[in-house]
Amino acid sequence: MSPNRFKLSGGRQPAKPSLEFLEGRLVPAGMPGIGMNVESVVDWSSAWTFADAFKTSRPWISHAYNTVTSSESWEGGGPVHVDAKGWPTALNQWTNTQGQLIQQRLGTLMFRDIGTRYPAGTYRAEWKGTGTLEWGFAATVSATGTLADGTRFANLQVVPNPDGIHLSISSMSASDPIRDIHVWMPGTANQAWAPGSTASPFHPKFLERLDPFDTIRFMDWAETNSTDIVSWSDRRPYDYATQQSGDFRNGVAPEYMVELCNEVDANAWVNMPHMADDDFVRRYATLVRDTLEPGRKVFVEWSNETWNGGYGFEGFQWVTEQLARPENASLQGDRWAFVARETKRDFDIWSDVFAGQADRLVRVVAGQQANSWIADQIASHMDGHFDAISCSAYIHLDEQSRGQMGAGTTSNQVIDALLAAIPTATGWVADHRRVANDWSARMGRPIGLVAYEGGPQLDGQGQAYQNAFFQAGSNPRMREVYANLLAGDRKSTRLNSSHIPLSRMPSSA
């Protein structure tokens, strides 16, 4: 157990039971295994992820300040100059066509457009460097000063509003630029984190909410669907200025993923970037092997939903492009053979790194919930180099159900429709159970069934019933939906329990 393990009751808690192969399935002994997907780190999320709010700040916004008119535009300040850790190195200035001196100012936002769903109280801002920092919107400065080591600080009184907290760097020394900014939330340790630190980088409430789950899946934290990662140097460092998405599309630093699992005693589920080279995969696997606490497993998946050609799923587009290359002509356009080839290559690297610790590694072949043929096709090209079959476990409302909804639809009617759709959802999961059973029989060893996401699929796509979908997410009867989904999966797959990480949909946020 990590020394900075969050404790709900103030005492040392036993580790959650680890997953085991039981009767050809991956379950913790004596209880269902329920995991959680964590959403992307962005400043407009209501999740209090980090103790240091600056870790969720928006990438620098380049403002233009007119020194003659004292007017400032939100944009137009020219390119942002930053170092390898994302800290500014210089501010632009120039003369406009009227002969007026224009100076660049850099701004960023925290807790933007989430109403008042962030803590009120005193925030502690600290930074290094020489320059002028200005705080605004929900934050006002109550005290400033300099610590013995030269670190500057400001105490911020925050009264939450939809504008969030705004920080602006209005002047800065080029020889001693502003850097190492922290904005500690109320009730946190006010201590910068590095691997091995005793203080947690996460907000206590975030840890509390994730503590019940035995597996954390990091697909969105890794920006898997849009990642540009090829080499290990492309990853975001743990001490980068912000861990938010933006122009830097390469996700949260993997060190935070391991640390979160260590602190809540959870297994990790990681997605390998579709373009990552072998060195990246090996270094990633080594980091997890060496730093994930003993007794925890790691689920490894290649990319995410490689069958999904929808907007934003760049892995699908990349596979399509690769199939058109001359060197892949031998595959004859077989998408699943290509996906299997790439998946197996990464899995083999993970297996090599985890040699002697194979019981900690679960290599996941993932398909499409409504079409178990895809997972079967990928598995058929894997030469047995996998441990589990996976699909989602969503409850989909079909066009007929949606066609009966309108502006007058209530959240209870949405709940009723979800309950009626559960047998279809669990039937699709049962199809994947049969695929797993078939491969288990072929290979003479247990092949597990896991689900990578699940829950009610309540995207109203702007229709008149969208608000009813939102309300259904917080309807107390949603508990009934989840209970019936889990019970239905157990019954349809003839299992006593299931390991189904359930993602939280935007409609229930």
Tab-separated table of C-alpha atoms in Angstrom, residues 88-379:
chain	number	residue	atom	x	y	z
A	88	PRO	CA	6.593	31.068	-20.263
A	89	THR	CA	10.054	32.282	-21.199
A	90	ALA	CA	9.312	35.727	-22.638
A	91	LEU	CA	6.480	38.157	-23.432
A	92	ASN	CA	6.072	39.723	-26.872
A	93	GLN	CA	5.799	43.435	-27.503
A	94	TRP	CA	5.481	45.456	-30.701
A	95	THR	CA	4.231	48.744	-32.113
A	96	ASN	CA	0.950	48.760	-34.003
A	97	THR	CA	0.195	50.810	-37.127
A	98	GLN	CA	-0.829	53.785	-34.946
A	99	GLY	CA	2.572	53.794	-33.259
A	100	GLN	CA	1.133	52.447	-30.000
A	101	LEU	CA	3.132	49.968	-27.908
A	102	ILE	CA	1.356	46.607	-27.557
A	103	GLN	CA	2.411	44.165	-24.867
A	104	GLN	CA	1.574	40.509	-24.587
A	105	ARG	CA	-0.074	39.224	-21.451
A	106	LEU	CA	-0.602	35.558	-20.732
A	107	GLY	CA	-3.755	34.298	-19.085
A	108	THR	CA	-5.250	31.018	-17.987
A	109	LEU	CA	-8.479	29.764	-16.432
A	110	MET	CA	-9.482	27.314	-13.730
A	111	PHE	CA	-13.014	26.043	-12.962
A	112	ARG	CA	-14.554	27.757	-15.975
A	113	ASP	CA	-18.275	27.406	-16.823
A	114	ILE	CA	-19.149	24.900	-14.091
A	115	GLY	CA	-21.359	27.241	-12.082
A	116	THR	CA	-20.335	27.248	-8.435
A	117	ARG	CA	-19.273	23.608	-8.254
A	118	TYR	CA	-15.805	24.243	-6.845
A	119	PRO	CA	-14.718	25.062	-3.293
A	120	ALA	CA	-15.146	28.467	-1.722
A	121	GLY	CA	-12.547	29.700	0.703
A	122	THR	CA	-8.858	30.540	0.815
A	123	TYR	CA	-6.632	29.227	-1.971
A	124	ARG	CA	-2.870	29.473	-1.640
A	125	ALA	CA	-1.014	30.495	-4.793
A	126	GLU	CA	2.777	30.117	-4.961
A	127	TRP	CA	5.240	30.687	-7.809
A	128	LYS	CA	8.830	31.478	-8.630
A	129	GLY	CA	10.237	34.191	-10.886
A	130	THR	CA	10.049	37.944	-11.209
A	131	GLY	CA	6.974	39.578	-12.671
A	132	THR	CA	3.418	40.636	-11.999
A	133	LEU	CA	0.596	38.143	-11.541
A	134	GLU	CA	-2.980	39.368	-11.454
A	135	TRP	CA	-5.914	37.305	-10.187
A	136	GLY	CA	-9.527	37.845	-11.093
A	137	PHE	CA	-13.080	36.681	-11.746
A	138	ALA	CA	-13.919	34.504	-8.710
A	139	ALA	CA	-10.629	35.233	-6.925
A	140	THR	CA	-9.501	38.314	-5.003
A	141	VAL	CA	-6.100	38.699	-3.318
A	142	SER	CA	-6.136	39.033	0.479
A	143	ALA	CA	-2.392	38.784	1.175
A	144	THR	CA	0.910	38.585	-0.695
A	145	GLY	CA	4.503	37.992	0.277
A	146	THR	CA	7.802	36.267	-0.328
A	147	LEU	CA	9.057	33.145	1.454
A	148	ALA	CA	12.624	32.661	2.690
A	149	ASP	CA	13.608	30.714	-0.438
A	150	GLY	CA	12.359	33.486	-2.720
A	151	THR	CA	9.036	31.829	-3.572
A	152	ARG	CA	6.233	34.361	-4.048
A	153	PHE	CA	2.773	33.709	-2.649
A	154	ALA	CA	-0.733	35.148	-2.657
A	155	ASN	CA	-3.710	34.129	-0.557
A	156	LEU	CA	-6.816	34.145	-2.722
A	157	GLN	CA	-10.326	34.518	-1.425
A	158	VAL	CA	-12.525	32.580	-3.832
A	159	VAL	CA	-16.279	33.021	-4.104
A	160	PRO	CA	-17.284	30.546	-6.835
A	161	ASN	CA	-19.047	31.827	-9.943
A	162	PRO	CA	-19.348	30.533	-13.524
A	163	ASP	CA	-16.380	32.630	-14.714
A	164	GLY	CA	-13.964	30.598	-12.609
A	165	ILE	CA	-10.521	31.791	-11.544
A	166	HIS	CA	-8.458	33.861	-13.973
A	167	LEU	CA	-4.701	34.342	-13.725
A	168	SER	CA	-2.831	36.842	-15.876
A	169	ILE	CA	0.910	37.409	-16.180
A	170	SER	CA	1.087	41.102	-17.067
A	171	SER	CA	4.867	41.556	-16.846
A	172	MET	CA	7.812	39.212	-16.504
A	173	SER	CA	11.592	39.248	-16.344
A	174	ALA	CA	13.180	37.456	-19.294
A	175	SER	CA	16.129	36.475	-17.082
A	176	ASP	CA	13.939	35.238	-14.219
A	177	PRO	CA	10.624	34.238	-15.834
A	178	ILE	CA	7.498	33.188	-13.974
A	179	ARG	CA	7.411	29.426	-13.335
A	180	ASP	CA	6.339	26.667	-10.936
A	181	ILE	CA	2.903	28.135	-10.316
A	182	HIS	CA	0.690	26.286	-7.844
A	183	VAL	CA	-2.853	27.097	-6.708
A	184	TRP	CA	-3.586	24.942	-3.685
A	185	MET	CA	-7.253	24.311	-2.989
A	186	PRO	CA	-8.641	24.767	0.547
A	187	GLY	CA	-7.948	21.892	2.911
A	188	THR	CA	-5.004	20.442	0.961
A	189	ALA	CA	-1.361	19.979	1.919
A	190	ASN	CA	0.114	22.860	-0.134
A	191	GLN	CA	2.967	20.634	-1.247
A	192	ALA	CA	4.260	20.015	-4.765
A	193	TRP	CA	4.188	16.358	-5.783
A	194	ALA	CA	6.855	14.171	-7.374
A	195	PRO	CA	6.984	10.371	-7.590
A	196	GLY	CA	7.818	9.099	-4.106
A	197	SER	CA	6.423	12.165	-2.310
A	198	THR	CA	4.551	11.561	0.913
A	199	ALA	CA	1.788	14.079	0.134
A	200	SER	CA	-0.887	13.163	-2.385
A	201	PRO	CA	-1.227	15.155	-5.634
A	202	PHE	CA	-4.985	14.514	-5.589
A	203	HIS	CA	-7.828	16.284	-3.859
A	204	PRO	CA	-9.168	14.244	-0.900
A	205	LYS	CA	-12.714	14.335	-2.281
A	206	PHE	CA	-11.534	12.902	-5.610
A	207	LEU	CA	-9.882	9.998	-3.792
A	208	GLU	CA	-12.947	9.451	-1.661
A	209	ARG	CA	-15.208	9.174	-4.703
A	210	LEU	CA	-12.916	6.656	-6.413
A	211	ASP	CA	-12.089	4.600	-3.349
A	212	PRO	CA	-14.931	2.028	-3.781
A	213	PHE	CA	-13.804	0.964	-7.266
A	214	ASP	CA	-11.327	-1.857	-7.799
A	215	THR	CA	-10.127	-0.808	-11.281
A	216	ILE	CA	-9.495	2.631	-12.788
A	217	ARG	CA	-9.445	2.953	-16.583
A	218	PHE	CA	-7.398	5.843	-17.985
A	219	MET	CA	-8.548	5.978	-21.610
A	220	ASP	CA	-9.649	9.619	-21.398
A	221	TRP	CA	-6.781	10.678	-19.127
A	222	ALA	CA	-4.442	9.420	-21.848
A	223	GLU	CA	-6.394	11.227	-24.602
A	224	THR	CA	-6.360	7.844	-26.331
A	225	ASN	CA	-8.744	8.816	-29.126
A	226	SER	CA	-6.685	11.832	-30.205
A	227	THR	CA	-3.176	11.172	-28.914
A	228	ASP	CA	-0.172	12.181	-31.002
A	229	ILE	CA	2.295	10.067	-29.035
A	230	VAL	CA	4.928	8.187	-31.013
A	231	SER	CA	8.003	8.187	-28.769
A	232	TRP	CA	8.625	8.300	-25.027
A	233	SER	CA	9.741	11.929	-25.313
A	234	ASP	CA	6.243	12.837	-26.553
A	235	ARG	CA	4.596	12.026	-23.234
A	236	ARG	CA	3.648	14.848	-20.890
A	237	PRO	CA	6.026	15.123	-17.885
A	238	TYR	CA	4.465	14.835	-14.433
A	239	ASP	CA	5.834	18.306	-13.582
A	240	TYR	CA	4.507	19.974	-16.738
A	241	ALA	CA	2.731	23.266	-16.016
A	242	THR	CA	-0.729	21.791	-16.573
A	243	GLN	CA	-2.073	18.292	-17.099
A	244	GLN	CA	-5.069	19.607	-19.078
A	245	SER	CA	-5.810	18.764	-22.666
A	246	GLY	CA	-5.428	21.387	-25.337
A	247	ASP	CA	-2.800	21.805	-28.002
A	248	PHE	CA	-0.768	19.223	-26.104
A	249	ARG	CA	-2.939	16.176	-26.893
A	250	ASN	CA	-0.838	13.553	-25.185
A	251	GLY	CA	-2.735	13.113	-21.962
A	252	VAL	CA	-1.975	13.080	-18.269
A	253	ALA	CA	1.486	11.903	-17.233
A	254	PRO	CA	1.472	8.132	-16.594
A	255	GLU	CA	3.052	8.677	-13.170
A	256	TYR	CA	-0.254	10.173	-11.985
A	257	MET	CA	-2.164	7.152	-13.255
A	258	VAL	CA	-0.027	4.759	-11.234
A	259	GLU	CA	-0.127	7.022	-8.190
A	260	LEU	CA	-3.922	7.214	-8.261
A	261	CYS	CA	-4.210	3.415	-8.373
A	262	ASN	CA	-1.742	3.098	-5.519
A	263	GLU	CA	-3.636	5.587	-3.381
A	264	VAL	CA	-7.062	3.965	-3.834
A	265	ASP	CA	-5.691	0.396	-3.974
A	266	ALA	CA	-7.080	-0.191	-7.454
A	267	ASN	CA	-6.003	-2.122	-10.516
A	268	ALA	CA	-4.964	-0.007	-13.513
A	269	TRP	CA	-6.417	-0.203	-17.044
A	270	VAL	CA	-4.230	1.558	-19.594
A	271	ASN	CA	-4.585	2.107	-23.358
A	272	MET	CA	-1.514	2.038	-25.580
A	273	PRO	CA	-1.413	4.907	-28.126
A	274	HIS	CA	-2.075	3.658	-31.656
A	275	MET	CA	1.104	5.270	-33.050
A	276	ALA	CA	3.432	4.517	-30.124
A	277	ASP	CA	6.755	2.909	-30.997
A	278	ASP	CA	8.146	-0.157	-29.259
A	279	ASP	CA	10.440	1.878	-27.013
A	280	PHE	CA	7.469	3.876	-25.675
A	281	VAL	CA	5.512	0.705	-24.941
A	282	ARG	CA	8.472	-0.906	-23.180
A	283	ARG	CA	9.204	2.152	-21.053
A	284	TYR	CA	5.535	2.506	-20.150
A	285	ALA	CA	5.276	-1.159	-19.156
A	286	THR	CA	8.463	-0.885	-17.115
A	287	LEU	CA	7.185	2.186	-15.258
A	288	VAL	CA	3.964	0.359	-14.359
A	289	ARG	CA	5.770	-2.832	-13.353
A	290	ASP	CA	8.171	-0.975	-11.088
A	291	THR	CA	5.794	1.526	-9.447
A	292	LEU	CA	2.309	-0.030	-9.313
A	293	GLU	CA	1.982	-1.452	-5.814
A	294	PRO	CA	2.346	-5.221	-5.346
A	295	GLY	CA	-0.889	-7.176	-5.672
A	296	ARG	CA	-2.410	-4.786	-8.204
A	297	LYS	CA	-3.073	-5.884	-11.768
A	298	VAL	CA	-2.747	-3.884	-14.972
A	299	PHE	CA	-5.207	-4.324	-17.832
A	300	VAL	CA	-3.633	-3.385	-21.163
A	301	GLU	CA	-5.677	-2.469	-24.259
A	302	TRP	CA	-4.421	-1.278	-27.632
A	303	SER	CA	-5.990	2.053	-28.587
A	304	ASN	CA	-9.769	2.346	-28.027
A	305	GLU	CA	-12.775	1.317	-30.114
A	306	THR	CA	-10.784	0.673	-33.259
A	307	TRP	CA	-14.109	-0.168	-34.940
A	308	ASN	CA	-15.505	3.325	-34.325
A	309	GLY	CA	-15.318	5.622	-37.359
A	310	GLY	CA	-17.045	8.501	-35.573
A	311	TYR	CA	-15.613	11.979	-35.171
A	312	GLY	CA	-12.599	12.136	-32.870
A	313	PHE	CA	-11.656	8.458	-33.037
A	314	GLU	CA	-8.291	8.956	-34.710
A	315	GLY	CA	-7.215	5.369	-34.118
A	316	PHE	CA	-9.827	4.180	-36.620
A	317	GLN	CA	-8.645	6.688	-39.232
A	318	TRP	CA	-4.995	5.772	-38.641
A	319	VAL	CA	-5.724	2.067	-39.157
A	320	THR	CA	-7.542	2.916	-42.406
A	321	GLU	CA	-4.543	4.927	-43.615
A	322	GLN	CA	-2.091	2.183	-42.674
A	323	LEU	CA	-4.066	-0.452	-44.558
A	324	ALA	CA	-3.629	1.611	-47.732
A	325	ARG	CA	0.178	1.595	-47.449
A	326	PRO	CA	2.084	-0.778	-49.789
A	327	GLU	CA	3.862	-2.534	-46.927
A	328	ASN	CA	0.489	-3.701	-45.585
A	329	ALA	CA	-0.791	-5.060	-48.910
A	330	SER	CA	-0.395	-8.645	-47.665
A	331	LEU	CA	-3.243	-8.025	-45.215
A	332	GLN	CA	-5.608	-7.487	-48.190
A	333	GLY	CA	-7.423	-4.703	-46.387
A	334	ASP	CA	-8.274	-6.907	-43.397
A	335	ARG	CA	-8.796	-4.295	-40.649
A	336	TRP	CA	-8.963	-6.828	-37.835
A	337	ALA	CA	-5.796	-8.616	-38.923
A	338	PHE	CA	-3.986	-5.261	-38.819
A	339	VAL	CA	-5.475	-4.342	-35.417
A	340	ALA	CA	-4.463	-7.775	-34.111
A	341	ARG	CA	-0.923	-7.367	-35.442
A	342	GLU	CA	-0.462	-4.025	-33.692
A	343	THR	CA	-2.155	-5.254	-30.526
A	344	LYS	CA	-0.062	-8.415	-30.344
A	345	ARG	CA	3.163	-6.477	-30.840
A	346	ASP	CA	2.397	-4.274	-27.826
A	347	PHE	CA	1.117	-7.194	-25.763
A	348	ASP	CA	4.296	-9.147	-26.427
A	349	ILE	CA	6.371	-6.232	-25.137
A	350	TRP	CA	4.262	-6.032	-21.974
A	351	SER	CA	4.592	-9.801	-21.503
A	352	ASP	CA	8.354	-9.566	-21.834
A	353	VAL	CA	8.541	-6.734	-19.290
A	354	PHE	CA	6.276	-8.634	-16.880
A	355	ALA	CA	8.160	-11.905	-17.244
A	356	GLY	CA	7.884	-13.693	-13.915
A	357	GLN	CA	4.902	-11.523	-12.942
A	358	ALA	CA	2.412	-12.678	-15.552
A	359	ASP	CA	-0.316	-12.928	-12.906
A	360	ARG	CA	-0.287	-9.103	-12.701
A	361	LEU	CA	-0.922	-8.598	-16.436
A	362	VAL	CA	-4.272	-8.870	-18.256
A	363	ARG	CA	-4.041	-8.382	-22.047
A	364	VAL	CA	-7.453	-7.245	-23.308
A	365	VAL	CA	-8.886	-7.767	-26.817
A	366	ALA	CA	-11.739	-5.270	-27.129
A	367	GLY	CA	-14.587	-5.290	-29.644
A	368	GLN	CA	-17.959	-3.668	-30.262
A	369	GLN	CA	-20.829	-4.411	-27.901
A	370	ALA	CA	-23.455	-5.020	-30.589
A	371	ASN	CA	-21.145	-7.087	-32.793
A	372	SER	CA	-19.192	-9.864	-31.034
A	373	TRP	CA	-17.802	-10.968	-34.421
A	374	ILE	CA	-15.245	-8.139	-34.263
A	375	ALA	CA	-13.652	-9.312	-31.016
A	376	ASP	CA	-13.635	-12.867	-32.360
A	377	GLN	CA	-11.930	-11.751	-35.565
A	378	ILE	CA	-9.202	-9.852	-33.696
A	379	ALA	CA	-8.656	-12.811	-31.374
